[in-house]
Coordinates of C-alpha atoms in Angstrom, one line a residue:
X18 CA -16.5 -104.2 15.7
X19 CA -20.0 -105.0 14.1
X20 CA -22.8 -101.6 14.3
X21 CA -24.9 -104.2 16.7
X22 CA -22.1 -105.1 18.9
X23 CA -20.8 -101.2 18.5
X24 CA -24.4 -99.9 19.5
X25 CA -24.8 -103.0 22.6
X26 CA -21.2 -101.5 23.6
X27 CA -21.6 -97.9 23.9
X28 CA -24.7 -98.2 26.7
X29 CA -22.9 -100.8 28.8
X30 CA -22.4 -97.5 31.3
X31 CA -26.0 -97.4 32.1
X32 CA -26.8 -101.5 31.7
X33 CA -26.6 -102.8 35.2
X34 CA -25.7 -106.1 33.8
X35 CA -22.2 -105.2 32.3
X36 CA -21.4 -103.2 35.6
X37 CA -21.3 -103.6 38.8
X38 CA -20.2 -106.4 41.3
X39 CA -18.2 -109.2 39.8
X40 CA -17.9 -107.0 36.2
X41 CA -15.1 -104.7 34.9
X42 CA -13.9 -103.1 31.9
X43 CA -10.5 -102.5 30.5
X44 CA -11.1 -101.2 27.2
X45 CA -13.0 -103.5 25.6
X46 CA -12.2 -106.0 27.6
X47 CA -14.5 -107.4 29.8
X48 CA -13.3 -109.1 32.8
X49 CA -15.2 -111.2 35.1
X50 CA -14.7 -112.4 38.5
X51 CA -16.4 -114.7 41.7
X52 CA -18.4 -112.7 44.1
X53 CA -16.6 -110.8 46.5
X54 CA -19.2 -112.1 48.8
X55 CA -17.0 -115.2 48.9
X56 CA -14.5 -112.6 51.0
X57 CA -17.0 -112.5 53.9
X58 CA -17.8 -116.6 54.1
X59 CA -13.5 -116.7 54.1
X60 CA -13.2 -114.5 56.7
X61 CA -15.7 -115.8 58.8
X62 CA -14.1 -119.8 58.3
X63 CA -10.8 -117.9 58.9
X64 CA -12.0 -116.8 62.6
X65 CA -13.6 -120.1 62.8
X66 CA -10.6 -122.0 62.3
X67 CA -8.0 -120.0 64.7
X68 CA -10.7 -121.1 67.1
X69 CA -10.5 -124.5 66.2
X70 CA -6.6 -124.5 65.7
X71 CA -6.7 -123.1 69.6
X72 CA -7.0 -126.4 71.3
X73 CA -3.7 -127.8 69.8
X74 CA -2.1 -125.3 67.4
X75 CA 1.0 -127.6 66.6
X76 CA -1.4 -130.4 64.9
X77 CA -3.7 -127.8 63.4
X78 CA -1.2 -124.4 63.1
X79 CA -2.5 -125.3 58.8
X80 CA -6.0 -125.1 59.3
X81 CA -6.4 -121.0 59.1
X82 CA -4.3 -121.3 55.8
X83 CA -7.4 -123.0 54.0
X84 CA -9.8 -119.8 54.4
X85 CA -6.6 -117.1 53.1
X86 CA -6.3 -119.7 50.4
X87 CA -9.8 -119.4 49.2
X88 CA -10.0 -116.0 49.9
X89 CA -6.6 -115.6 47.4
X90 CA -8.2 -118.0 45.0
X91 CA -11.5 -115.2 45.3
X92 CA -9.2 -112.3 44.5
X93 CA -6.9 -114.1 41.6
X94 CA -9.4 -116.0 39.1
X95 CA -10.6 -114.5 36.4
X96 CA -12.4 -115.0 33.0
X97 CA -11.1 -112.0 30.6
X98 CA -13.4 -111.5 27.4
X99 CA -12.5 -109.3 24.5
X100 CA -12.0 -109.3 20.7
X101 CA -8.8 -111.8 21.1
X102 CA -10.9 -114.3 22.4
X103 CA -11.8 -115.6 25.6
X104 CA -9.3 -116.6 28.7
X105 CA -9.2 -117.8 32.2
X106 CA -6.9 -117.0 34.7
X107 CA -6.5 -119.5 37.5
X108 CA -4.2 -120.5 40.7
X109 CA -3.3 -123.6 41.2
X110 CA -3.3 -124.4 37.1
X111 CA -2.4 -123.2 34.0
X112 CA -4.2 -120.6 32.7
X113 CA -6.2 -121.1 29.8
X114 CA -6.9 -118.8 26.6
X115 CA -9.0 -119.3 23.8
X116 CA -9.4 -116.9 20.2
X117 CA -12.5 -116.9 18.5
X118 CA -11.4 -118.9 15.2
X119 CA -11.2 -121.9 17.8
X120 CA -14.5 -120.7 19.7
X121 CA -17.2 -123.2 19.6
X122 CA -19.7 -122.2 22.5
X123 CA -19.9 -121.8 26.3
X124 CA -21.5 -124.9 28.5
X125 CA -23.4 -124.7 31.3
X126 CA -23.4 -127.8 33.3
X127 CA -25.8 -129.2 35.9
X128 CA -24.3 -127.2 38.7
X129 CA -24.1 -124.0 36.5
X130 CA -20.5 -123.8 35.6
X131 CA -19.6 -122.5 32.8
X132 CA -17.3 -123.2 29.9
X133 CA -15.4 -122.3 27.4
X134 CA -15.9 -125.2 24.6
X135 CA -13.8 -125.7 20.6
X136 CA -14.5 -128.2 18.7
X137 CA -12.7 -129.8 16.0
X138 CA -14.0 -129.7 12.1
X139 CA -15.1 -133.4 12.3
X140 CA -17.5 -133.0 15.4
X141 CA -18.5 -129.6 14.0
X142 CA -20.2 -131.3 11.2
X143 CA -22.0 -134.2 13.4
X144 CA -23.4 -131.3 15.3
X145 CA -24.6 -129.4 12.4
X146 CA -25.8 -132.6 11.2
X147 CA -27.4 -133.8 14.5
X148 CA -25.1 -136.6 14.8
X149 CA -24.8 -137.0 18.7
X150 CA -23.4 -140.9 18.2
X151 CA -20.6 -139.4 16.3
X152 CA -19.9 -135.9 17.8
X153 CA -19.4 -137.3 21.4
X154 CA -16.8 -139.7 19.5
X155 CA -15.1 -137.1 18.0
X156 CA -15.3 -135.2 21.7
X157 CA -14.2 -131.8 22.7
X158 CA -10.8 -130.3 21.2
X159 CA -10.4 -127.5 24.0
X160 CA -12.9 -127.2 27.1
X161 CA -12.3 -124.9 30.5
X162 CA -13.9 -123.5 33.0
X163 CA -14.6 -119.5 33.2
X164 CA -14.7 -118.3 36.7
X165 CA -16.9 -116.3 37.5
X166 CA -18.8 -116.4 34.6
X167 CA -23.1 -117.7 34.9
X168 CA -25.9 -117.8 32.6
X169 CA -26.8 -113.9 33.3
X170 CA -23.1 -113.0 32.3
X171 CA -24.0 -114.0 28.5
X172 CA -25.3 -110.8 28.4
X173 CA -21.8 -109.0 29.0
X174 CA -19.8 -112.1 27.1
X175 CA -22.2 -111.0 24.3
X176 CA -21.2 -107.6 23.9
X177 CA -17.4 -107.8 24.9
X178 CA -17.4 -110.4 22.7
X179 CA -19.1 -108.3 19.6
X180 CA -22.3 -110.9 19.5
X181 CA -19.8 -113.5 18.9
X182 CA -21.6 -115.3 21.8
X183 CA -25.3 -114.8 21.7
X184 CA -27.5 -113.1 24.3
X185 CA -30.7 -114.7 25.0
X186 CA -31.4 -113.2 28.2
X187 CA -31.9 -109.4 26.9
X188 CA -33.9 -111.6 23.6
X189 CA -36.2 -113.2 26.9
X190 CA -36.4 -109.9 28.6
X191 CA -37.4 -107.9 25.9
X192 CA -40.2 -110.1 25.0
X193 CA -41.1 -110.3 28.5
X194 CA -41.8 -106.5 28.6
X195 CA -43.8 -106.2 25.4
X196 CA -46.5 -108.6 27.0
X197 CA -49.1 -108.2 29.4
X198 CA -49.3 -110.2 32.2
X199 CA -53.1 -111.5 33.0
X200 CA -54.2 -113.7 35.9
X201 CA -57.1 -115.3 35.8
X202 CA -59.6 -115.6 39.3
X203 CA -58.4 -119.0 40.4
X204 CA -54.6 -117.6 40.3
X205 CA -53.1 -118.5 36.9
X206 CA -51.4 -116.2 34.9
X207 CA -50.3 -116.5 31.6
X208 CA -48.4 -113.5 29.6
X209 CA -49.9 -112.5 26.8
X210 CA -48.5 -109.5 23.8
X211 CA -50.4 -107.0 22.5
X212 CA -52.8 -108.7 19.6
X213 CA -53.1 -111.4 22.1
X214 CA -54.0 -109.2 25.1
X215 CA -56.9 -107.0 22.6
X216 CA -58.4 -110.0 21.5
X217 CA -58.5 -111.6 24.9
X218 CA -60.1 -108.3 26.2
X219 CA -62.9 -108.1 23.5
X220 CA -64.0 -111.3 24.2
X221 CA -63.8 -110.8 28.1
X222 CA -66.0 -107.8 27.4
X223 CA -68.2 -110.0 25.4
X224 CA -68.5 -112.5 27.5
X225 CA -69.6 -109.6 30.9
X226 CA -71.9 -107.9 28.3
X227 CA -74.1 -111.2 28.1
X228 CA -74.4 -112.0 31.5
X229 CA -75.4 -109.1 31.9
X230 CA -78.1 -108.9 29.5
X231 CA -78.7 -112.2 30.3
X232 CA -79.3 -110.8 34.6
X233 CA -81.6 -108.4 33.1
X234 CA -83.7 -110.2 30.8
X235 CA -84.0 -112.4 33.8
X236 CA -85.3 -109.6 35.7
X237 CA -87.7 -108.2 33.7
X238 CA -89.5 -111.6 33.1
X239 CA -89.9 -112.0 36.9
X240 CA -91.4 -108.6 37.9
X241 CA -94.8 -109.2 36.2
X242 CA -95.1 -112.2 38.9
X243 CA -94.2 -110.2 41.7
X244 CA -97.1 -107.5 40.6
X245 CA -99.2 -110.5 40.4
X246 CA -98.5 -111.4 43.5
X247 CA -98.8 -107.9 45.0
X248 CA -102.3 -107.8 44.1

């Protein structure tokens, strides 16, 4: 296990991200799984379809099966991440297991699914060389689907996996919380860091400290009209 991965691992207890809902740990052995929230939509179809089934339960006795099937699907899938590799577990196919010699990356697709991708040597080398013509030739040796397993999970794939999969969300977060957040009078904000945020501030300050000697020059010059006037 690598120090950074080492030091990442020993404060999953109190990183809300590695915990929690949908997260646990067996060892080092991260294991992932859908939202039991999933449960509650399945039991709710399930009481939806015994009423449905109730107008002529010989042609439709099958329907209430499809809600405990999903709800078993829920409770049996599985993405398992350690320093083996990286696996699936499904139920109606094959499960699927991965090491990290074959490890290329994980996908996202459009719909946010994510997956487990190795490539062979020849693609590997039009992707280093920005060949895309010849890489989607060569195609994908080994892709499947991690259950689940989204884009904020790379933050506990990274660590179970020892930074073998990188972590650009803590990276995005981090610099997120070093900068300064500044919104502007018609509503735009922009984030700023610190040598940013100083420089934006002195010439803010700048900027106030000439009106206002501006407003008072101003003034001066009209109060010898208004004594004219007086007399």
């Amino acid at each position: 296990m690598t120090p950074q991965a080492d030091d990442r691992r020993s404060t999953q207890d109190s990183e809300s991200p590695t915990r929690g809902p949908g997260v646990k740990w067996r060892g080092n052995n991260a294991i992932l799984t859908p939202s039991r929230e999933h449960i509650l939509g399945a039991i709710v179809m399930f009481l939806m379809c015994l009423m449905f089934t109730g107008y002529d339960v010989a042609k439709f006795f099958w329907v209430p099966l499809l809600p405990l099937a999903f709800m078993a699907w829920t409770l049996y899938v599985r993405t398992v991440v350690g320093p083996e590799g990286i696996g699936a577990r499904y139920l109606f196919r094959k499960n699927q297991m991965m090491n990290w010699e074959e490890f290329s990356a994980i996908q996202f697709s459009n719909s946010g699914r994510a997956y487990a991708v190795a490539r062979d040597a020849a693609a590997e080398q039009a992707i280093r060389e920005d060949n895309a013509e010849v890489s989607a030739k060569q195609g994908t040796e080994k892709r499947f689907w991690l259950p689940g397993v989204s884009f904020n999970s790379l933050i506990t794939l990274s660590i179970a996996s020892e930074g073998r999969i990188p972590d650009p969300v803590t990276t995005g977060r981090d610099s997120a919380d070093r900068k300064v957040q500044v919104v502007h009078k018609d509503g735009y904000a922009v984030l700023m860091d610190q040598d940013e945020y100083a420089d934006y501030e002195k010439q803010r300050r700048a900027e106030e400290a000439e009106k206002q000697a501006h407003k008072q020059a101003k003034e001066q010059a009209d109060e010898p009209a208004d004594v004219e006037k007086s007399e």
